[in-house]
Amino acid sequence: MQKFTFILGLLAAGVPALLGQDLPPFTDRNCRTDAYPPQASDAAPKFVFNMDLDPKDRWTELVQPKSANISFLIDDIKSLVGLLLGKKLTSEVINDLFGPVVTSLPDPYDRELQGIAEATGIPIGEIVMMNIFYEIESFCTAVVAQDMKGDIYHARNMDFGQFIGWDVKTDQWIITERLRPLVTNVEYQKGGKVVARAVHFAGYAGILTGLKPGVVSLNINSRHKLKDIGFLGFIEWILGDRKAYWTGFALRDAILMATDFNSTVEHLSTVDTMVPSYLTVGGVNPGEGAVITKAKGNTSDAIRRINADQGKWFVVQTNYDSWKNPPFYDDRRDPAIKCMKNMTQANVSSKSFYNVLSTKPVLNMLSLFTALMHVREGTLDTYIRHCPQPCYPW
Ligand SMILES: *[C@@H]1O[C@H](CO)[C@@H](O)[C@H](O)[C@H]1NC(C)=O
Ligand SMILES: *[C@@H]1O[C@H](CO)[C@@H](O)[C@H](O)[C@H]1NC(C)=O
Ligand SMILES: *[C@@H]1O[C@H](CO)[C@@H](O)[C@H](O)[C@H]1NC(C)=O
Ligand SMILES: *[C@@H]1O[C@H](CO)[C@@H](O)[C@H](O)[C@H]1NC(C)=O
Ligand SMILES: *[C@@H]1O[C@H](CO)[C@@H](O)[C@H](O)[C@H]1NC(C)=O
């Protein structure tokens, strides 16, 4: 607590005025065309997740060396949540509240989380809290597009950590800063074969960005609905109403079980999840790109598919319903759409996507990583991001 001066909640809304003052209004002249290639040193570290191991041992090699980083993150979540509640949250309180939840988690997640707790020496309740934390908030941009040959590309920026706390010493969002060293490019292997790829935060067992080679790619953006805030779903879970999936686990299972694009979209639009979300899905064939606007529970409010024959060769998703305007203080959607149009369908590639996702404010102070996915080739490239000043705070 003494380490930082926190600027919380509404106060943080003053930050754009301080930081964004040198930034002109957005036009397509702002679209980056030269950001690619990133430096090799920006590539996220790799880890092989061996599914043939006992679930308890699968994450050990990744999380053990990062124990100090994970507990640093958890300490900050504790002090920030404590500050919001006006109470000091001790490890005992967290463990009493979240510890017992682990036994209610489906296999193999219960055992994986227990293994993470053992390997890091962090109490199980805190590991559970870390695994629920991402359900609640993240601000991101996702794009999926079809090139002139009918091939599909999918990419996303992960923006995370807003409104929670600002470190005035480093001019960074606290949680964003804590998460960067945890970003890992994970290769799922079974019987020595690659069965999936995903971006993980070390210590987090669900998938928020990932693909199954030759089948589908998938990522989640948060959808904010006041009556469906993530915490309510979690309270229902604690109280014993456990039919909904934790979203990160739902996505991981969906990727591992996927057989084709259409059935994955169908499954995702009806799977019962704890929080509402936007799910961007990509495939390998023409037309296989979609954004599902998912409601809490087992319904979805809309599915938007690409349709290149009708000129709709891409879909962009940030954190707002497509039929509503984004709020004036957070419009990443219009810049992303402008840059996609400026790029033209002839230039669709991971390289061009990296340029769009490097354009401010699509790239902002919350941006943790950019992930570039190409299902046909089975590639997932992840680059850690920093936004050079002057930069938008979100
Ligand atoms: C976290 O990780 C980074 C780089 O991986 C390292 O430099 C830093 O010291 C770590 N911080 C803590 C608190 O362990
Ligand atoms: C997938 O669904 C779309 C839309 O319903 C349909 O047009 C397309 O033919 C389906 N593709 C396959 C391979 O079944
Ligand atoms: C969704 O849940 C409701 C109530 O629990 C149920 O009646 C309905 O059949 C479910 N729909 C799907 C598509 O699973
Ligand atoms: C892209 O933006 C540049 C710079 O504003 C402009 O000159 C060019 O005409 C745009 N291209 C398209 C296809 O919109
Ligand atoms: C699109 O491709 C053309 C030809 O390869 C290139 O000249 C142009 O700079 C590209 N535009 C963008 C926005 O990447």
GROMACS .gro file of C-alpha atoms and ligand atoms in nm:
model
  464
    1MET     CA    1   0.000   0.000   0.000
    2GLN     CA    2   0.274   0.243   0.089
    3LYS     CA    3   0.443   0.156  -0.238
    4PHE     CA    4   0.194   0.349  -0.448
    5THR     CA    5  -0.027   0.643  -0.453
    6PHE     CA    6  -0.355   0.515  -0.587
    7ILE     CA    7  -0.586   0.705  -0.807
    8LEU     CA    8  -0.909   0.518  -0.807
    9GLY     CA    9  -1.235   0.494  -0.995
   10LEU     CA   10  -1.366   0.827  -1.105
   11LEU     CA   11  -1.046   1.005  -1.023
   12ALA     CA   12  -0.877   0.801  -1.294
   13ALA     CA   13  -1.108   0.966  -1.545
   14GLY     CA   14  -0.894   1.278  -1.501
   15VAL     CA   15  -0.594   1.089  -1.635
   16PRO     CA   16  -0.682   1.120  -2.007
   17ALA     CA   17  -0.683   1.494  -1.973
   18LEU     CA   18  -0.328   1.477  -1.840
   19LEU     CA   19  -0.193   1.213  -2.073
   20GLY     CA   20  -0.393   1.245  -2.390
   21GLN     CA   21  -0.351   1.617  -2.431
   22ASP     CA   22  -0.097   1.597  -2.711
   23LEU     CA   23  -0.306   1.356  -2.916
   24PRO     CA   24  -0.486   1.498  -3.219
   25PRO     CA   25  -0.832   1.377  -3.334
   26PHE     CA   26  -0.819   1.045  -3.516
   27THR     CA   27  -0.794   1.024  -3.896
   28ASP     CA   28  -0.664   0.748  -4.120
   29ARG     CA   29  -0.333   0.932  -4.136
   30ASN     CA   30  -0.286   0.798  -3.781
   31CYS     CA   31  -0.312   0.435  -3.897
   32ARG     CA   32   0.026   0.271  -3.845
   33THR     CA   33   0.173   0.093  -4.146
   34ASP     CA   34   0.528   0.056  -4.016
   35ALA     CA   35   0.494  -0.101  -3.670
   36TYR     CA   36   0.562  -0.454  -3.798
   37PRO     CA   37   0.794  -0.632  -3.732
   38PRO     CA   38   0.804  -0.613  -3.353
   39GLN     CA   39   1.140  -0.665  -3.185
   40ALA     CA   40   1.227  -1.028  -3.123
   41SER     CA   41   1.264  -0.941  -2.754
   42ASP     CA   42   0.892  -0.849  -2.741
   43ALA     CA   43   0.790  -1.209  -2.815
   44ALA     CA   44   0.620  -1.371  -2.514
   45PRO     CA   45   0.809  -1.664  -2.361
   46LYS     CA   46   0.694  -2.011  -2.466
   47PHE     CA   47   0.579  -2.301  -2.253
   48VAL     CA   48   0.476  -2.657  -2.342
   49PHE     CA   49   0.166  -2.763  -2.147
   50ASN     CA   50   0.184  -3.139  -2.135
   51MET     CA   51  -0.168  -3.278  -2.104
   52ASP     CA   52  -0.034  -3.628  -2.045
   53LEU     CA   53   0.094  -3.523  -1.703
   54ASP     CA   54  -0.119  -3.541  -1.392
   55PRO     CA   55  -0.321  -3.215  -1.379
   56LYS     CA   56  -0.143  -3.122  -1.056
   57ASP     CA   57   0.196  -3.122  -1.230
   58ARG     CA   58   0.105  -2.961  -1.563
   59TRP     CA   59   0.175  -2.598  -1.472
   60THR     CA   60   0.459  -2.649  -1.223
   61GLU     CA   61   0.750  -2.572  -1.454
   62LEU     CA   62   0.587  -2.248  -1.568
   63VAL     CA   63   0.461  -2.111  -1.238
   64GLN     CA   64   0.734  -2.211  -0.995
   65PRO     CA   65   0.998  -1.969  -1.128
   66LYS     CA   66   0.731  -1.698  -1.148
   67SER     CA   67   0.601  -1.747  -0.792
   68ALA     CA   68   0.726  -1.407  -0.676
   69ASN     CA   69   0.563  -1.233  -0.973
   70ILE     CA   70   0.232  -1.410  -0.916
   71SER     CA   71   0.226  -1.327  -0.548
   72PHE     CA   72   0.320  -0.966  -0.623
   73LEU     CA   73   0.014  -0.947  -0.851
   74ILE     CA   74  -0.212  -1.108  -0.591
   75ASP     CA   75  -0.089  -0.869  -0.319
   76ASP     CA   76  -0.182  -0.577  -0.539
   77ILE     CA   77  -0.525  -0.719  -0.619
   78LYS     CA   78  -0.574  -0.765  -0.244
   79SER     CA   79  -0.475  -0.411  -0.153
   80LEU     CA   80  -0.677  -0.261  -0.434
   81VAL     CA   81  -0.992  -0.462  -0.358
   82GLY     CA   82  -0.936  -0.394   0.012
   83LEU     CA   83  -0.912  -0.025  -0.060
   84LEU     CA   84  -1.240  -0.036  -0.252
   85LEU     CA   85  -1.410  -0.223   0.032
   86GLY     CA   86  -1.250  -0.003   0.296
   87LYS     CA   87  -1.109  -0.314   0.467
   88LYS     CA   88  -0.771  -0.480   0.480
   89LEU     CA   89  -0.799  -0.817   0.306
   90THR     CA   90  -0.573  -1.069   0.472
   91SER     CA   91  -0.466  -1.400   0.323
   92GLU     CA   92  -0.686  -1.571   0.582
   93VAL     CA   93  -0.998  -1.384   0.471
   94ILE     CA   94  -0.927  -1.460   0.104
   95ASN     CA   95  -0.855  -1.822   0.179
   96ASP     CA   96  -1.175  -1.867   0.383
   97LEU     CA   97  -1.380  -1.708   0.107
   98PHE     CA   98  -1.224  -1.859  -0.206
   99GLY     CA   99  -1.041  -2.170  -0.082
  100PRO     CA  100  -1.344  -2.400  -0.056
  101VAL     CA  101  -1.453  -2.302  -0.408
  102VAL     CA  102  -1.176  -2.510  -0.563
  103THR     CA  103  -1.350  -2.839  -0.482
  104SER     CA  104  -1.657  -2.724  -0.677
  105LEU     CA  105  -1.456  -2.670  -0.997
  106PRO     CA  106  -1.481  -2.927  -1.275
  107ASP     CA  107  -1.194  -3.162  -1.344
  108PRO     CA  108  -0.914  -3.098  -1.438
  109TYR     CA  109  -0.934  -2.734  -1.323
  110ASP     CA  110  -0.965  -2.822  -0.953
  111ARG     CA  111  -0.646  -3.026  -0.964
  112GLU     CA  112  -0.460  -2.783  -1.187
  113LEU     CA  113  -0.529  -2.494  -0.948
  114GLN     CA  114  -0.425  -2.708  -0.652
  115GLY     CA  115  -0.104  -2.790  -0.837
  116ILE     CA  116  -0.040  -2.419  -0.902
  117ALA     CA  117  -0.092  -2.343  -0.532
  118GLU     CA  118   0.150  -2.618  -0.430
  119ALA     CA  119   0.414  -2.524  -0.685
  120THR     CA  120   0.412  -2.153  -0.593
  121GLY     CA  121   0.346  -2.185  -0.220
  122ILE     CA  122   0.058  -1.938  -0.263
  123PRO     CA  123  -0.258  -2.027  -0.065
  124ILE     CA  124  -0.521  -2.198  -0.281
  125GLY     CA  125  -0.783  -1.930  -0.203
  126GLU     CA  126  -0.560  -1.667  -0.360
  127ILE     CA  127  -0.503  -1.878  -0.671
  128VAL     CA  128  -0.881  -1.921  -0.705
  129MET     CA  129  -0.926  -1.545  -0.666
  130MET     CA  130  -0.671  -1.485  -0.940
  131ASN     CA  131  -0.862  -1.725  -1.166
  132ILE     CA  132  -1.192  -1.543  -1.111
  133PHE     CA  133  -1.042  -1.196  -1.139
  134TYR     CA  134  -1.024  -1.205  -1.518
  135GLU     CA  135  -1.394  -1.291  -1.545
  136ILE     CA  136  -1.474  -0.946  -1.425
  137GLU     CA  137  -1.297  -0.693  -1.642
  138SER     CA  138  -1.090  -0.652  -1.953
  139PHE     CA  139  -1.092  -0.399  -2.235
  140CYS     CA  140  -0.974  -0.534  -2.566
  141THR     CA  141  -0.986  -0.509  -2.942
  142ALA     CA  142  -1.031  -0.810  -3.170
  143VAL     CA  143  -1.035  -0.836  -3.551
  144VAL     CA  144  -1.106  -1.125  -3.783
  145ALA     CA  145  -1.083  -1.088  -4.161
  146GLN     CA  146  -1.080  -1.278  -4.488
  147ASP     CA  147  -0.810  -1.216  -4.747
  148MET     CA  148  -0.860  -1.217  -5.126
  149LYS     CA  149  -0.783  -1.589  -5.144
  150GLY     CA  150  -1.050  -1.673  -4.885
  151ASP     CA  151  -0.806  -1.738  -4.600
  152ILE     CA  152  -0.890  -1.619  -4.248
  153TYR     CA  153  -0.675  -1.414  -4.008
  154HIS     CA  154  -0.762  -1.330  -3.647
  155ALA     CA  155  -0.583  -1.102  -3.400
  156ARG     CA  156  -0.639  -0.927  -3.072
  157ASN     CA  157  -0.500  -0.677  -2.826
  158MET     CA  158  -0.547  -0.769  -2.462
  159ASP     CA  159  -0.602  -0.456  -2.252
  160PHE     CA  160  -0.636  -0.522  -1.883
  161GLY     CA  161  -0.617  -0.343  -1.550
  162GLN     CA  162  -0.820  -0.024  -1.592
  163PHE     CA  163  -0.982   0.181  -1.317
  164ILE     CA  164  -0.817  -0.031  -1.055
  165GLY     CA  165  -0.509   0.165  -0.970
  166TRP     CA  166  -0.253   0.394  -1.124
  167ASP     CA  167   0.109   0.395  -1.017
  168VAL     CA  168   0.214   0.760  -1.021
  169LYS     CA  169   0.580   0.665  -0.991
  170THR     CA  170   0.598   0.470  -1.315
  171ASP     CA  171   0.295   0.624  -1.492
  172GLN     CA  172   0.152   0.278  -1.548
  173TRP     CA  173  -0.161   0.093  -1.451
  174ILE     CA  174  -0.058  -0.122  -1.155
  175ILE     CA  175  -0.224  -0.448  -1.255
  176THR     CA  176  -0.116  -0.411  -1.619
  177GLU     CA  177   0.242  -0.374  -1.503
  178ARG     CA  178   0.211  -0.683  -1.283
  179LEU     CA  179   0.065  -0.895  -1.562
  180ARG     CA  180   0.324  -0.829  -1.832
  181PRO     CA  181   0.584  -1.070  -1.686
  182LEU     CA  182   0.318  -1.341  -1.662
  183VAL     CA  183   0.215  -1.343  -2.030
  184THR     CA  184   0.312  -1.678  -2.184
  185ASN     CA  185   0.260  -1.841  -2.522
  186VAL     CA  186   0.143  -2.192  -2.435
  187GLU     CA  187   0.155  -2.495  -2.662
  188TYR     CA  188  -0.090  -2.767  -2.554
  189GLN     CA  189   0.051  -3.111  -2.628
  190LYS     CA  190  -0.103  -3.456  -2.607
  191GLY     CA  191   0.092  -3.768  -2.704
  192GLY     CA  192   0.368  -3.538  -2.831
  193LYS     CA  193   0.130  -3.365  -3.075
  194VAL     CA  194   0.024  -2.998  -3.065
  195VAL     CA  195  -0.350  -2.992  -2.994
  196ALA     CA  196  -0.394  -2.621  -2.920
  197ARG     CA  197  -0.213  -2.293  -2.863
  198ALA     CA  198  -0.314  -2.021  -2.621
  199VAL     CA  199  -0.193  -1.710  -2.442
  200HIS     CA  200  -0.197  -1.755  -2.065
  201PHE     CA  201  -0.110  -1.549  -1.763
  202ALA     CA  202   0.108  -1.785  -1.558
  203GLY     CA  203  -0.122  -1.908  -1.280
  204TYR     CA  204  -0.443  -1.867  -1.481
  205ALA     CA  205  -0.580  -2.196  -1.616
  206GLY     CA  206  -0.857  -2.072  -1.846
  207ILE     CA  207  -0.815  -1.958  -2.208
  208LEU     CA  208  -0.897  -1.603  -2.316
  209THR     CA  209  -0.711  -1.623  -2.651
  210GLY     CA  210  -0.628  -1.942  -2.835
  211LEU     CA  211  -0.665  -2.170  -3.133
  212LYS     CA  212  -0.686  -2.529  -3.245
  213PRO     CA  213  -0.462  -2.572  -3.551
  214GLY     CA  214  -0.663  -2.623  -3.869
  215VAL     CA  215  -0.997  -2.581  -3.690
  216VAL     CA  216  -1.077  -2.256  -3.501
  217SER     CA  217  -0.935  -1.954  -3.324
  218LEU     CA  218  -1.113  -1.783  -3.041
  219ASN     CA  219  -1.086  -1.486  -2.809
  220ILE     CA  220  -1.301  -1.311  -2.552
  221ASN     CA  221  -1.361  -0.940  -2.490
  222SER     CA  222  -1.549  -0.824  -2.183
  223ARG     CA  223  -1.907  -0.711  -2.217
  224HIS     CA  224  -2.027  -0.480  -1.945
  225LYS     CA  225  -2.385  -0.504  -1.837
  226LEU     CA  226  -2.469  -0.355  -1.502
  227LYS     CA  227  -2.723  -0.620  -1.412
  228ASP     CA  228  -2.489  -0.903  -1.508
  229ILE     CA  229  -2.163  -0.795  -1.346
  230GLY     CA  230  -1.922  -1.081  -1.308
  231PHE     CA  231  -1.928  -1.085  -0.934
  232LEU     CA  232  -2.297  -1.175  -0.921
  233GLY     CA  233  -2.236  -1.489  -1.125
  234PHE     CA  234  -1.958  -1.579  -0.886
  235ILE     CA  235  -2.180  -1.529  -0.581
  236GLU     CA  236  -2.441  -1.756  -0.739
  237TRP     CA  237  -2.164  -2.014  -0.780
  238ILE     CA  238  -2.061  -1.986  -0.412
  239LEU     CA  239  -2.426  -2.019  -0.310
  240GLY     CA  240  -2.448  -2.348  -0.497
  241ASP     CA  241  -2.606  -2.250  -0.832
  242ARG     CA  242  -2.336  -2.413  -1.044
  243LYS     CA  243  -2.479  -2.473  -1.388
  244ALA     CA  244  -2.287  -2.184  -1.546
  245TYR     CA  245  -1.930  -2.228  -1.670
  246TRP     CA  246  -1.641  -2.006  -1.562
  247THR     CA  247  -1.584  -1.832  -1.892
  248GLY     CA  248  -1.210  -1.899  -1.923
  249PHE     CA  249  -1.274  -2.270  -1.866
  250ALA     CA  250  -1.564  -2.270  -2.114
  251LEU     CA  251  -1.335  -2.129  -2.382
  252ARG     CA  252  -1.055  -2.373  -2.310
  253ASP     CA  253  -1.297  -2.668  -2.331
  254ALA     CA  254  -1.452  -2.525  -2.649
  255ILE     CA  255  -1.113  -2.503  -2.820
  256LEU     CA  256  -1.001  -2.849  -2.714
  257MET     CA  257  -1.331  -3.008  -2.822
  258ALA     CA  258  -1.372  -2.810  -3.146
  259THR     CA  259  -1.425  -3.006  -3.466
  260ASP     CA  260  -1.522  -2.724  -3.704
  261PHE     CA  261  -1.612  -2.356  -3.716
  262ASN     CA  262  -1.993  -2.377  -3.739
  263SER     CA  263  -2.044  -2.618  -3.452
  264THR     CA  264  -1.805  -2.415  -3.236
  265VAL     CA  265  -2.004  -2.097  -3.302
  266GLU     CA  266  -2.325  -2.285  -3.226
  267HIS     CA  267  -2.181  -2.426  -2.903
  268LEU     CA  268  -2.038  -2.093  -2.786
  269SER     CA  269  -2.359  -1.905  -2.852
  270THR     CA  270  -2.554  -2.142  -2.626
  271VAL     CA  271  -2.302  -2.250  -2.360
  272ASP     CA  272  -2.408  -2.125  -2.015
  273THR     CA  273  -2.142  -1.877  -1.897
  274MET     CA  274  -2.114  -1.678  -1.577
  275VAL     CA  275  -2.057  -1.342  -1.744
  276PRO     CA  276  -2.175  -1.178  -2.068
  277SER     CA  277  -1.899  -1.143  -2.331
  278TYR     CA  278  -1.804  -1.089  -2.692
  279LEU     CA  279  -1.653  -1.400  -2.847
  280THR     CA  280  -1.460  -1.360  -3.173
  281VAL     CA  281  -1.420  -1.683  -3.366
  282GLY     CA  282  -1.210  -1.753  -3.675
  283GLY     CA  283  -1.177  -2.058  -3.899
  284VAL     CA  284  -1.005  -2.173  -4.217
  285ASN     CA  285  -1.265  -2.139  -4.492
  286PRO     CA  286  -1.424  -1.835  -4.662
  287GLY     CA  287  -1.693  -1.684  -4.438
  288GLU     CA  288  -1.551  -1.839  -4.122
  289GLY     CA  289  -1.522  -1.531  -3.904
  290ALA     CA  290  -1.781  -1.418  -3.649
  291VAL     CA  291  -1.842  -1.222  -3.333
  292ILE     CA  292  -2.094  -1.363  -3.087
  293THR     CA  293  -2.249  -1.107  -2.854
  294LYS     CA  294  -2.305  -1.340  -2.565
  295ALA     CA  295  -2.548  -1.283  -2.281
  296LYS     CA  296  -2.495  -1.423  -1.933
  297GLY     CA  297  -2.645  -1.774  -1.926
  298ASN     CA  298  -2.714  -1.986  -2.233
  299THR     CA  299  -2.826  -1.729  -2.489
  300SER     CA  300  -2.660  -1.477  -2.716
  301ASP     CA  301  -2.795  -1.142  -2.834
  302ALA     CA  302  -2.638  -1.141  -3.180
  303ILE     CA  303  -2.395  -1.319  -3.412
  304ARG     CA  304  -2.219  -1.113  -3.678
  305ARG     CA  305  -2.045  -1.312  -3.952
  306ILE     CA  306  -1.807  -1.192  -4.216
  307ASN     CA  307  -1.939  -1.218  -4.571
  308ALA     CA  308  -1.681  -1.109  -4.823
  309ASP     CA  309  -1.925  -1.148  -5.116
  310GLN     CA  310  -2.131  -0.871  -4.958
  311GLY     CA  311  -1.824  -0.655  -4.891
  312LYS     CA  312  -1.810  -0.751  -4.522
  313TRP     CA  313  -1.459  -0.893  -4.527
  314PHE     CA  314  -1.382  -0.811  -4.162
  315VAL     CA  315  -1.542  -0.771  -3.819
  316VAL     CA  316  -1.399  -0.552  -3.542
  317GLN     CA  317  -1.503  -0.596  -3.179
  318THR     CA  318  -1.407  -0.384  -2.878
  319ASN     CA  319  -1.619  -0.375  -2.561
  320TYR     CA  320  -1.950  -0.235  -2.682
  321ASP     CA  321  -2.259  -0.372  -2.854
  322SER     CA  322  -2.229  -0.325  -3.231
  323TRP     CA  323  -2.575  -0.164  -3.249
  324LYS     CA  324  -2.479   0.109  -3.000
  325ASN     CA  325  -2.225   0.389  -3.025
  326PRO     CA  326  -1.911   0.343  -2.816
  327PRO     CA  327  -1.888   0.600  -2.534
  328PHE     CA  328  -1.702   0.922  -2.617
  329TYR     CA  329  -1.429   0.848  -2.361
  330ASP     CA  330  -1.344   0.505  -2.504
  331ASP     CA  331  -1.376   0.483  -2.879
  332ARG     CA  332  -1.127   0.228  -3.006
  333ARG     CA  333  -1.381   0.082  -3.246
  334ASP     CA  334  -1.399   0.362  -3.502
  335PRO     CA  335  -1.019   0.397  -3.529
  336ALA     CA  336  -0.985   0.019  -3.572
  337ILE     CA  337  -1.254   0.016  -3.842
  338LYS     CA  338  -1.094   0.313  -4.020
  339CYS     CA  339  -0.755   0.140  -4.021
  340MET     CA  340  -0.903  -0.191  -4.142
  341LYS     CA  341  -1.070  -0.010  -4.432
  342ASN     CA  342  -0.753   0.183  -4.501
  343MET     CA  343  -0.557  -0.143  -4.505
  344THR     CA  344  -0.792  -0.287  -4.777
  345GLN     CA  345  -0.876  -0.654  -4.819
  346ALA     CA  346  -0.578  -0.696  -5.052
  347ASN     CA  347  -0.346  -0.638  -4.755
  348VAL     CA  348  -0.504  -0.874  -4.500
  349SER     CA  349  -0.223  -1.052  -4.313
  350SER     CA  350  -0.088  -1.090  -3.961
  351LYS     CA  351   0.160  -0.815  -4.044
  352SER     CA  352  -0.116  -0.565  -4.132
  353PHE     CA  353  -0.314  -0.669  -3.826
  354TYR     CA  354  -0.013  -0.592  -3.609
  355ASN     CA  355  -0.002  -0.244  -3.762
  356VAL     CA  356  -0.373  -0.181  -3.694
  357LEU     CA  357  -0.337  -0.307  -3.338
  358SER     CA  358  -0.034  -0.079  -3.290
  359THR     CA  359  -0.236   0.231  -3.377
  360LYS     CA  360  -0.329   0.453  -3.083
  361PRO     CA  361  -0.582   0.440  -2.916
  362VAL     CA  362  -0.633   0.076  -3.025
  363LEU     CA  363  -0.294   0.043  -2.855
  364ASN     CA  364  -0.312   0.219  -2.518
  365MET     CA  365  -0.168   0.216  -2.167
  366LEU     CA  366  -0.369  -0.095  -2.077
  367SER     CA  367  -0.240  -0.299  -2.371
  368LEU     CA  368  -0.059  -0.605  -2.243
  369PHE     CA  369  -0.004  -0.807  -2.557
  370THR     CA  370  -0.095  -0.844  -2.923
  371ALA     CA  371  -0.175  -1.198  -3.041
  372LEU     CA  372  -0.172  -1.287  -3.412
  373MET     CA  373  -0.352  -1.606  -3.508
  374HIS     CA  374  -0.364  -1.795  -3.836
  375VAL     CA  375  -0.561  -2.116  -3.797
  376ARG     CA  376  -0.470  -2.272  -4.132
  377GLU     CA  377  -0.101  -2.267  -4.043
  378GLY     CA  378  -0.175  -2.322  -3.675
  379THR     CA  379   0.033  -2.021  -3.566
  380LEU     CA  380  -0.020  -1.801  -3.262
  381ASP     CA  381   0.238  -1.526  -3.216
  382THR     CA  382   0.224  -1.318  -2.899
  383TYR     CA  383   0.408  -0.989  -2.844
  384ILE     CA  384   0.421  -0.798  -2.515
  385ARG     CA  385   0.315  -0.436  -2.564
  386HIS     CA  386   0.403  -0.100  -2.416
  387CYS     CA  387   0.249   0.221  -2.545
  388PRO     CA  388   0.503   0.499  -2.590
  389GLN     CA  389   0.395   0.844  -2.466
  390PRO     CA  390   0.198   1.039  -2.554
  391CYS     CA  391  -0.054   0.759  -2.522
  392TYR     CA  392  -0.417   0.723  -2.424
  393PRO     CA  393  -0.466   0.575  -2.074
  394TRP     CA  394  -0.717   0.323  -2.218
  395LIG     C1  395   0.883  -1.022  -1.227
  395LIG     O1  396   0.941  -1.058  -1.349
  395LIG     C2  397   1.032  -0.968  -1.405
  395LIG     C3  398   1.079  -1.014  -1.541
  395LIG     O2  399   1.037  -1.140  -1.573
  395LIG     C4  400   1.145  -0.943  -1.309
  395LIG     O3  401   1.239  -0.854  -1.363
  395LIG     C5  402   1.088  -0.889  -1.181
  395LIG     O4  403   1.190  -0.865  -1.088
  395LIG     C6  404   0.984  -0.981  -1.123
  395LIG     N1  405   0.921  -0.916  -1.009
  395LIG     C7  406   0.896  -0.981  -0.896
  395LIG     C8  407   0.833  -0.903  -0.786
  395LIG     O5  408   0.920  -1.096  -0.881
  396LIG     C1  409  -2.181  -2.288  -4.179
  396LIG     O1  410  -2.293  -2.206  -4.151
  396LIG     C2  411  -2.316  -2.108  -4.252
  396LIG     C3  412  -2.426  -2.014  -4.204
  396LIG     O2  413  -2.531  -2.084  -4.144
  396LIG     C4  414  -2.352  -2.179  -4.383
  396LIG     O3  415  -2.376  -2.085  -4.483
  396LIG     C5  416  -2.234  -2.267  -4.421
  396LIG     O4  417  -2.267  -2.342  -4.538
  396LIG     C6  418  -2.199  -2.364  -4.309
  396LIG     N1  419  -2.075  -2.430  -4.344
  396LIG     C7  420  -2.061  -2.562  -4.339
  396LIG     C8  421  -1.928  -2.616  -4.378
  396LIG     O5  422  -2.152  -2.635  -4.305
  397LIG     C1  423  -3.129  -2.248  -2.169
  397LIG     O1  424  -3.172  -2.261  -2.034
  397LIG     C2  425  -3.312  -2.268  -2.020
  397LIG     C3  426  -3.346  -2.262  -1.873
  397LIG     O2  427  -3.246  -2.316  -1.793
  397LIG     C4  428  -3.361  -2.396  -2.089
  397LIG     O3  429  -3.501  -2.406  -2.079
  397LIG     C5  430  -3.322  -2.392  -2.236
  397LIG     O4  431  -3.355  -2.511  -2.300
  397LIG     C6  432  -3.173  -2.368  -2.252
  397LIG     N1  433  -3.143  -2.345  -2.393
  397LIG     C7  434  -3.039  -2.399  -2.455
  397LIG     C8  435  -3.020  -2.360  -2.597
  397LIG     O5  436  -2.960  -2.474  -2.400
  398LIG     C1  437  -0.520   0.538  -4.622
  398LIG     O1  438  -0.477   0.653  -4.553
  398LIG     C2  439  -0.389   0.735  -4.626
  398LIG     C3  440  -0.341   0.848  -4.537
  398LIG     O2  441  -0.448   0.926  -4.489
  398LIG     C4  442  -0.462   0.787  -4.750
  398LIG     O3  443  -0.374   0.863  -4.828
  398LIG     C5  444  -0.513   0.666  -4.831
  398LIG     O4  445  -0.588   0.713  -4.941
  398LIG     C6  446  -0.596   0.574  -4.746
  398LIG     N1  447  -0.630   0.456  -4.824
  398LIG     C7  448  -0.751   0.400  -4.823
  398LIG     C8  449  -0.769   0.279  -4.910
  398LIG     O5  450  -0.843   0.439  -4.752
  399LIG     C1  451  -0.118  -0.235  -4.901
  399LIG     O1  452  -0.040  -0.302  -4.997
  399LIG     C2  453   0.016  -0.217  -5.092
  399LIG     C3  454   0.080  -0.301  -5.201
  399LIG     O2  455   0.147  -0.410  -5.145
  399LIG     C4  456   0.114  -0.123  -5.024
  399LIG     O3  457   0.170  -0.035  -5.116
  399LIG     C5  458   0.040  -0.043  -4.918
  399LIG     O4  459   0.129   0.037  -4.844
  399LIG     C6  460  -0.033  -0.132  -4.824
  399LIG     N1  461  -0.117  -0.051  -4.738
  399LIG     C7  462  -0.126  -0.071  -4.606
  399LIG     C8  463  -0.216   0.022  -4.533
  399LIG     O5  464  -0.069  -0.160  -4.548
   0.00000   0.00000   0.00000
